[in-house]
Amino acid sequence: MINVIAIFLGIAGGLATGGSLQGLQQVQRLRWIWVVLVAVAVRLVTVLTPLRSIEGVQYVYAAVFVILVAWIVLNITRLSGLWIIAVGAALNLVVILANGGRMPVASSVAPVRPGIAVYTAMSSSTNLNWLGDWIGLPVISPSSPLWGAYSPGDLVLGAGILVTAFMLTRPQERPAETTGRIVS
């Protein structure tokens, strides 16, 4: 949900500073955009459906991050801000891989619900806890869809989405015109 809000805030900020929705057409420059849509759908299925309780689904969850990072690297020069998204996704990927396909979550911020194979309770036996989900948003109530724990990677990813959405509203840069004559 935080990523969806980042998209809207980035576009709103771009429009408020003189940008245009016409710039959103730049998304067409991305190769294989369907990969992102499939990856997001698979990630949602592994977290929100009963499939989340199946042992082994955490490897699918980790594979989604591998695919997203690879896709971003493939397209990194095509849109401004994608490199920030790549850093955030890579931070999440590192901690997930270091914990057997599971994201460690600080129970003091958001208790891990039993039966969700892609998360594990943060403890001294989990790895890279500082990259896990330990950041809470104190102004958010538990009934809000934004309530929960976030990782540093989530925050960097959200910032990258916000910057990319903002930059999409900006006019495309055009190459400098040349006169065609040689100057000595």
XYZ file of C-alpha atoms in Angstrom:
184
model
C 0.000 0.000 0.000
C 2.861 2.371 0.786
C 4.105 1.958 -2.798
C 0.717 2.875 -4.248
C 0.686 6.014 -2.111
C 4.227 6.809 -3.328
C 3.004 6.646 -6.945
C 0.169 9.077 -6.247
C 2.346 11.439 -4.192
C 5.016 11.476 -6.906
C 2.507 12.243 -9.648
C 0.724 14.848 -7.496
C 4.033 16.508 -6.646
C 5.005 16.541 -10.300
C 1.703 18.090 -11.355
C 1.889 20.653 -8.538
C 5.293 21.788 -9.786
C 4.273 22.244 -13.406
C 4.526 18.686 -14.676
C 2.085 16.962 -16.969
C 0.342 13.580 -17.142
C 1.583 13.384 -20.723
C 4.965 12.317 -19.368
C 3.454 9.060 -18.102
C 3.776 7.842 -21.691
C 7.487 7.380 -20.963
C 6.556 4.085 -19.303
C 6.274 2.710 -22.843
C 10.074 2.893 -23.040
C 10.358 0.080 -20.516
C 11.037 -3.413 -21.794
C 8.827 -6.277 -20.663
C 6.629 -4.237 -18.300
C 4.420 -7.311 -17.945
C 7.194 -8.897 -15.843
C 6.560 -6.303 -13.121
C 2.809 -6.882 -13.229
C 3.241 -10.654 -12.922
C 5.825 -10.265 -10.130
C 3.549 -7.942 -8.146
C 0.606 -10.313 -8.629
C 2.683 -13.307 -7.460
C 3.936 -11.334 -4.451
C 0.359 -10.451 -3.480
C -0.718 -14.086 -3.842
C 2.157 -15.269 -1.625
C 1.212 -12.803 1.114
C -2.575 -12.349 0.939
C -4.046 -15.719 -0.064
C -4.189 -19.118 1.673
C -1.161 -20.101 -0.441
C 0.890 -18.068 2.040
C 0.766 -20.974 4.506
C 2.315 -23.511 2.128
C 5.888 -24.381 3.034
C 8.135 -23.478 0.126
C 6.146 -20.413 -0.965
C 8.896 -18.300 0.602
C 11.169 -19.344 -2.275
C 8.633 -18.035 -4.765
C 8.519 -14.817 -2.729
C 12.327 -14.537 -2.878
C 12.323 -15.326 -6.613
C 9.941 -12.398 -7.165
C 12.538 -10.027 -5.723
C 15.271 -11.587 -7.874
C 13.112 -11.080 -10.964
C 12.238 -7.490 -10.014
C 15.866 -6.535 -9.387
C 16.923 -8.138 -12.694
C 14.132 -6.337 -14.578
C 15.057 -2.996 -13.027
C 18.726 -3.462 -13.924
C 17.667 -4.236 -17.512
C 15.653 -0.987 -17.656
C 17.715 1.211 -15.315
C 18.705 3.774 -17.967
C 15.205 4.098 -19.393
C 13.587 6.048 -16.521
C 14.954 8.395 -13.889
C 14.673 7.009 -10.391
C 14.710 3.309 -11.253
C 18.137 2.932 -9.661
C 16.645 3.983 -6.303
C 13.962 1.316 -6.672
C 16.706 -1.198 -7.517
C 18.591 -0.353 -4.311
C 15.454 -0.783 -2.169
C 14.498 -4.071 -3.829
C 18.081 -5.335 -3.512
C 18.148 -4.496 0.221
C 14.963 -6.527 0.694
C 16.316 -9.345 -1.453
C 19.530 -9.587 0.592
C 17.729 -9.928 3.924
C 15.155 -12.355 2.496
C 17.853 -14.596 1.006
C 19.890 -14.422 4.235
C 16.852 -15.784 6.112
C 15.859 -18.679 3.881
C 13.284 -16.779 1.836
C 11.623 -15.095 4.800
C 11.571 -11.447 5.884
C 12.279 -11.023 9.608
C 9.703 -8.853 11.369
C 10.141 -7.161 14.757
C 7.275 -8.439 16.882
C 7.364 -5.223 18.918
C 6.236 -3.303 15.813
C 3.973 -5.801 14.041
C 3.511 -9.347 15.320
C 4.087 -12.073 12.737
C 0.809 -13.812 12.110
C 1.076 -17.616 12.244
C 0.734 -19.378 8.930
C 2.491 -16.803 6.760
C 5.525 -18.605 5.364
C 7.175 -15.492 3.877
C 7.731 -13.792 7.268
C 9.527 -14.877 10.406
C 9.748 -13.329 13.859
C 12.934 -11.317 14.261
C 15.264 -12.829 16.855
C 18.930 -13.346 17.593
C 18.844 -16.322 15.209
C 17.647 -14.306 12.209
C 20.223 -12.643 9.974
C 20.634 -8.972 9.052
C 17.869 -7.823 11.387
C 18.734 -4.187 10.664
C 17.480 -4.818 7.085
C 14.296 -6.555 8.244
C 10.865 -5.112 8.976
C 11.453 -3.134 12.182
C 10.342 0.398 11.284
C 6.848 1.315 12.428
C 4.916 4.404 11.482
C 3.758 5.775 14.845
C 1.038 7.992 13.383
C -0.730 5.043 11.764
C -3.464 3.234 13.668
C -3.659 -0.584 13.612
C -6.877 -0.386 11.593
C -5.124 1.473 8.753
C -3.961 -0.442 5.663
C -0.570 1.277 6.167
C -0.126 -0.141 9.662
C 2.692 -2.626 10.034
C 6.434 -2.900 9.998
C 8.638 -1.653 7.189
C 12.223 -2.390 6.301
C 14.861 0.126 5.241
C 14.534 -1.480 1.797
C 10.779 -0.769 1.780
C 11.417 2.902 2.543
C 14.121 3.223 -0.141
C 11.853 1.383 -2.594
C 8.962 3.734 -1.773
C 11.232 6.770 -2.191
C 12.366 5.417 -5.566
C 8.776 4.911 -6.689
C 7.913 8.453 -5.575
C 10.923 9.940 -7.439
C 10.222 7.889 -10.564
C 6.542 8.883 -10.579
C 7.539 12.531 -10.076
C 10.078 12.370 -12.912
C 7.495 10.806 -15.220
C 5.488 14.026 -15.049
C 8.478 16.061 -16.233
C 8.976 16.872 -19.916
C 11.223 14.479 -21.774
C 14.734 15.704 -22.324
C 15.548 16.271 -25.947
C 19.039 15.902 -27.342
C 20.822 19.170 -28.040
C 20.449 20.380 -31.605
C 23.527 20.390 -33.787
C 24.111 22.689 -36.712
C 25.906 20.210 -38.877
C 28.946 22.355 -39.492
C 32.415 21.725 -38.289
C 34.064 24.470 -36.344
C 37.832 24.601 -36.194
